[in-house]
Short mmCIF file of C-alpha atoms in Angstrom, two decimals:
data_model
loop_
_atom_site.label_atom_id
_atom_site.label_comp_id
_atom_site.label_asym_id
_atom_site.label_seq_id
_atom_site.Cartn_x
_atom_site.Cartn_y
_atom_site.Cartn_z
CA MET A 29 6.87 241.92 74.95
CA ARG A 30 8.21 244.77 73.18
CA ARG A 31 11.17 245.92 71.80
CA ALA A 32 13.20 248.97 71.70
CA GLY A 33 12.42 251.89 68.93
CA GLY A 34 8.54 251.85 69.48
CA SER A 35 7.58 250.07 66.52
CA ALA A 36 5.02 247.35 66.68
CA ASP A 37 7.17 244.22 67.03
CA PRO A 38 6.99 242.27 63.59
CA ASP A 39 7.87 239.11 65.87
CA ALA A 40 5.53 239.41 68.28
CA GLU A 41 6.27 235.43 70.03
CA PRO A 42 6.42 233.56 66.86
CA GLY A 43 9.26 232.04 68.55
CA ILE A 44 11.88 233.46 70.60
CA TRP A 45 14.28 229.78 70.45
CA ARG A 46 15.06 230.90 66.49
CA PRO A 47 16.16 234.47 67.35
CA LEU A 48 17.80 233.74 70.58
CA VAL A 49 19.88 230.67 68.68
CA LEU A 50 21.05 233.37 66.13
CA VAL A 51 22.14 235.51 68.80
CA ALA A 52 24.47 233.17 70.38
CA LEU A 53 25.78 231.92 67.14
CA GLY A 54 26.93 235.34 66.06
CA GLY A 55 28.04 236.08 69.59
CA VAL A 56 30.49 233.33 69.83
CA VAL A 57 31.81 234.43 66.19
CA GLY A 58 31.95 238.02 67.84
CA SER A 59 33.82 237.44 70.63
CA LEU A 60 36.35 234.97 69.43
CA ALA A 61 37.29 238.10 66.80
CA ARG A 62 37.24 240.65 69.33
CA TYR A 63 39.91 238.14 71.34
CA GLY A 64 41.69 236.89 68.54
CA LEU A 65 42.66 240.48 67.28
CA GLY A 66 43.03 241.42 71.45
CA SER A 67 45.58 238.43 71.70
CA ALA A 68 47.43 239.63 68.03
CA LEU A 69 47.03 243.14 69.14
CA PRO A 70 46.90 244.27 72.81
CA GLY A 71 46.06 247.46 74.27
CA ILE A 72 43.43 249.94 74.71
CA TRP A 73 43.73 250.95 70.88
CA THR A 74 42.74 247.75 69.58
CA THR A 75 39.62 247.84 71.76
CA PHE A 76 39.11 251.72 70.28
CA GLY A 77 38.97 250.60 66.86
CA ILE A 78 36.56 247.40 67.57
CA ASN A 79 34.15 249.61 68.66
CA VAL A 80 34.59 252.77 66.11
CA ALA A 81 34.44 249.65 63.34
CA GLY A 82 31.34 247.36 64.69
CA SER A 83 28.95 250.98 65.44
CA PHE A 84 30.06 251.83 61.57
CA LEU A 85 28.75 248.39 60.37
CA LEU A 86 25.76 247.98 63.23
CA GLY A 87 24.49 251.92 61.96
CA ALA A 88 25.19 250.12 58.19
CA LEU A 89 23.27 247.30 59.03
CA VAL A 90 20.11 248.71 60.39
CA VAL A 91 19.18 250.96 57.56
CA ARG A 92 19.71 247.78 55.54
CA TRP A 93 17.15 245.86 56.69
CA PRO A 94 14.04 246.02 58.71
CA PRO A 95 13.66 244.90 63.02
CA GLY A 96 12.31 241.17 61.79
CA HIS A 97 15.36 239.96 59.27
CA TRP A 98 17.67 237.38 59.99
CA SER A 99 20.66 239.33 59.72
CA ARG A 100 19.49 241.89 62.87
CA PRO A 101 20.18 239.03 65.32
CA LEU A 102 22.91 236.67 63.86
CA LEU A 103 24.34 240.06 62.77
CA GLY A 104 23.43 242.93 64.65
CA SER A 105 22.90 241.59 67.98
CA GLY A 106 25.27 238.69 67.46
CA VAL A 107 27.97 238.99 65.92
CA LEU A 108 28.28 242.94 66.18
CA GLY A 109 27.24 242.68 69.77
CA GLY A 110 29.69 240.20 70.21
CA PHE A 111 32.29 241.96 68.70
CA THR A 112 32.23 245.12 70.40
CA THR A 113 31.99 245.73 74.28
CA MET A 114 31.56 248.22 76.71
CA SER A 115 32.66 246.72 79.57
CA GLY A 116 36.06 246.19 78.19
CA LEU A 117 36.46 249.93 77.32
CA ALA A 118 34.51 251.15 81.01
CA VAL A 119 37.58 248.96 83.04
CA GLN A 120 39.97 249.37 80.49
CA ALA A 121 39.53 253.11 81.61
CA VAL A 122 39.01 252.56 84.97
CA ASP A 123 42.89 251.12 84.71
CA ALA A 124 44.49 253.24 82.47
CA SER A 125 46.51 256.76 83.83
CA PRO A 126 43.61 259.29 84.46
CA THR A 127 45.16 261.29 81.38
CA THR A 128 44.84 258.08 79.17
CA GLY A 129 41.81 257.22 80.58
CA THR A 130 40.19 260.30 79.48
CA VAL A 131 41.27 260.60 76.10
CA TYR A 132 40.12 256.91 75.80
CA LEU A 133 36.98 257.48 76.70
CA ALA A 134 36.38 260.59 74.98
CA ALA A 135 37.54 259.36 71.54
CA THR A 136 35.67 256.15 71.15
CA LEU A 137 32.65 258.24 72.36
CA LEU A 138 33.47 260.60 69.73
CA ALA A 139 34.62 258.12 66.75
CA GLY A 140 32.44 255.36 68.16
CA VAL A 141 29.14 258.10 67.49
CA ALA A 142 30.63 259.62 64.69
CA ALA A 143 30.80 256.31 62.78
CA ALA A 144 27.42 254.89 63.79
CA ALA A 145 25.82 257.95 62.20
CA LEU A 146 28.16 257.33 59.17
CA GLY A 147 26.99 253.87 58.75
CA THR A 148 23.40 255.12 59.01
CA ARG A 149 23.64 257.49 55.80
CA THR A 150 25.90 254.72 53.58
CA MET B 29 41.28 226.22 75.65
CA THR B 30 41.24 229.55 76.20
CA ALA B 31 39.24 230.53 72.94
CA LEU B 32 37.35 227.75 74.31
CA LEU B 33 36.12 229.51 77.03
CA VAL B 34 35.98 233.12 75.83
CA ALA B 35 33.22 231.09 73.17
CA LEU B 36 31.60 229.48 76.48
CA GLY B 37 30.79 232.87 77.60
CA ALA B 38 29.90 234.36 74.52
CA VAL B 39 26.64 232.14 73.96
CA VAL B 40 25.82 232.46 77.57
CA GLY B 41 26.26 236.20 77.33
CA ALA B 42 24.74 236.89 74.45
CA PRO B 43 21.33 235.60 74.26
CA ALA B 44 21.49 237.25 77.77
CA ARG B 45 21.99 240.65 76.33
CA PHE B 46 19.33 239.80 73.74
CA LEU B 47 16.42 238.64 76.47
CA VAL B 48 17.34 242.33 78.55
CA ALA B 49 16.36 243.79 75.54
CA ARG B 50 13.20 242.25 75.26
CA ALA B 51 11.95 242.44 78.32
CA LEU B 52 13.54 246.11 79.03
CA PRO B 53 12.05 249.23 76.99
CA GLY B 54 14.21 251.26 74.89
CA VAL B 55 17.21 252.02 75.82
CA THR B 56 16.99 251.27 79.67
CA ALA B 57 17.68 247.18 78.42
CA THR B 58 21.62 248.15 76.84
CA LEU B 59 22.03 251.19 79.00
CA ALA B 60 20.87 247.87 82.37
CA VAL B 61 23.18 245.80 80.57
CA ASN B 62 26.27 247.68 79.75
CA VAL B 63 26.44 248.89 83.79
CA ALA B 64 25.71 245.42 84.84
CA GLY B 65 29.17 243.78 82.76
CA SER B 66 31.23 246.79 83.77
CA ALA B 67 30.49 246.02 87.35
CA LEU B 68 31.15 242.66 87.16
CA LEU B 69 34.07 242.68 84.84
CA GLY B 70 36.01 245.50 87.45
CA ALA B 71 35.47 243.12 89.70
CA LEU B 72 37.78 240.53 87.96
CA GLY B 73 40.31 241.94 88.48
CA GLY B 74 42.33 239.08 90.49
CA ALA B 75 40.77 236.25 88.67
CA SER B 76 42.51 233.41 86.95
CA THR B 77 43.28 233.29 83.11
CA GLY B 78 40.13 230.91 83.03
CA THR B 79 37.95 232.28 84.66
CA ALA B 80 39.02 236.19 82.88
CA ALA B 81 38.66 234.48 79.48
CA LEU B 82 35.31 232.76 80.33
CA VAL B 83 33.49 235.26 82.74
CA GLY B 84 35.24 238.40 81.62
CA VAL B 85 36.48 238.39 78.26
CA GLY B 86 33.37 235.90 77.06
CA PHE B 87 30.48 236.80 78.87
CA CYS B 88 30.63 240.60 79.77
CA GLY B 89 32.18 241.18 76.71
CA ALA B 90 29.12 239.41 74.64
CA PHE B 91 26.51 240.72 77.30
CA THR B 92 27.81 244.03 76.57
CA THR B 93 27.77 246.09 73.61
CA TYR B 94 29.23 249.20 72.84
CA SER B 95 27.29 248.90 68.89
CA ALA B 96 24.16 248.90 70.15
CA PHE B 97 25.20 252.11 72.10
CA ALA B 98 26.44 254.24 69.76
CA VAL B 99 23.59 253.58 67.12
CA GLU B 100 20.66 253.92 69.80
CA ALA B 101 23.19 257.49 70.76
CA VAL B 102 22.35 258.32 66.87
CA GLU B 103 18.79 257.49 66.46
CA ALA B 104 17.83 259.13 69.86
CA ARG B 105 20.31 262.32 69.21
CA SER B 106 20.62 262.52 72.81
CA TRP B 107 23.96 263.39 74.67
CA ARG B 108 22.67 263.04 77.44
CA TYR B 109 21.86 258.77 77.02
CA VAL B 110 26.01 259.11 76.15
CA VAL B 111 27.09 261.01 79.11
CA ALA B 112 24.58 258.81 81.03
CA THR B 113 25.89 255.59 79.85
CA VAL B 114 29.71 256.72 80.51
CA VAL B 115 29.20 258.10 83.85
CA LEU B 116 27.39 254.93 85.28
CA CYS B 117 29.36 252.13 83.56
CA VAL B 118 32.91 253.61 84.51
CA GLY B 119 31.88 254.29 87.74
CA ALA B 120 30.37 250.78 88.38
CA ALA B 121 33.77 249.25 87.13
CA ALA B 122 35.65 251.53 89.46
CA ILE B 123 33.85 250.94 92.04
CA SER B 124 33.48 247.22 91.70
CA ARG B 125 37.14 247.38 91.34
CA SER B 126 38.20 249.35 94.42
CA VAL B 127 35.76 246.80 96.51
CA ALA B 128 37.03 243.65 94.38
CA GLY B 129 41.17 245.12 95.53
#
């Protein structure tokens, strides 16, 4: 089993259940937060804010804790993975008018990648 | 009730993404879950409120991820990865949207 990044996997099978449960727990928390924000403030720019904020936080997280740390599955793959969404972005862009969809995609990509880069420099 | 359906979808979607990430190398895993999840969400156009919450907001939302994509793009310093992700995800969503009606 290999994980992204190419470095030697520190959790080379000392039980897959622990990280799996942490990811599931975090995923529920992050998804409910996304659902709550989307219900309170409906619209594509709420998703924009969620994706940009989540990218910044994940960038800050990965430079603080190594891949084997418990925060990676719980907060990284779990909370922030569940909080941010690519499927929501893609479908919202398709459903929007061509102009809004294009602006929305470009803004999310530029701000999201910039936020992730900024996060890694914190 | 809707929040419970979102949670149920997410409790499956997030670990499913994690398992794909362990099975596929590098950014391929994130690309795969994002394209598959975008196609599935696009197909849910006429779904009921319950199905949209369970499968759409919950499962697809948790299965796909923007934050991992953005951090990977920064780490790989690859705009090719960014463009490939956007083209494939939006394309998959548009195709499944039109097929599903």
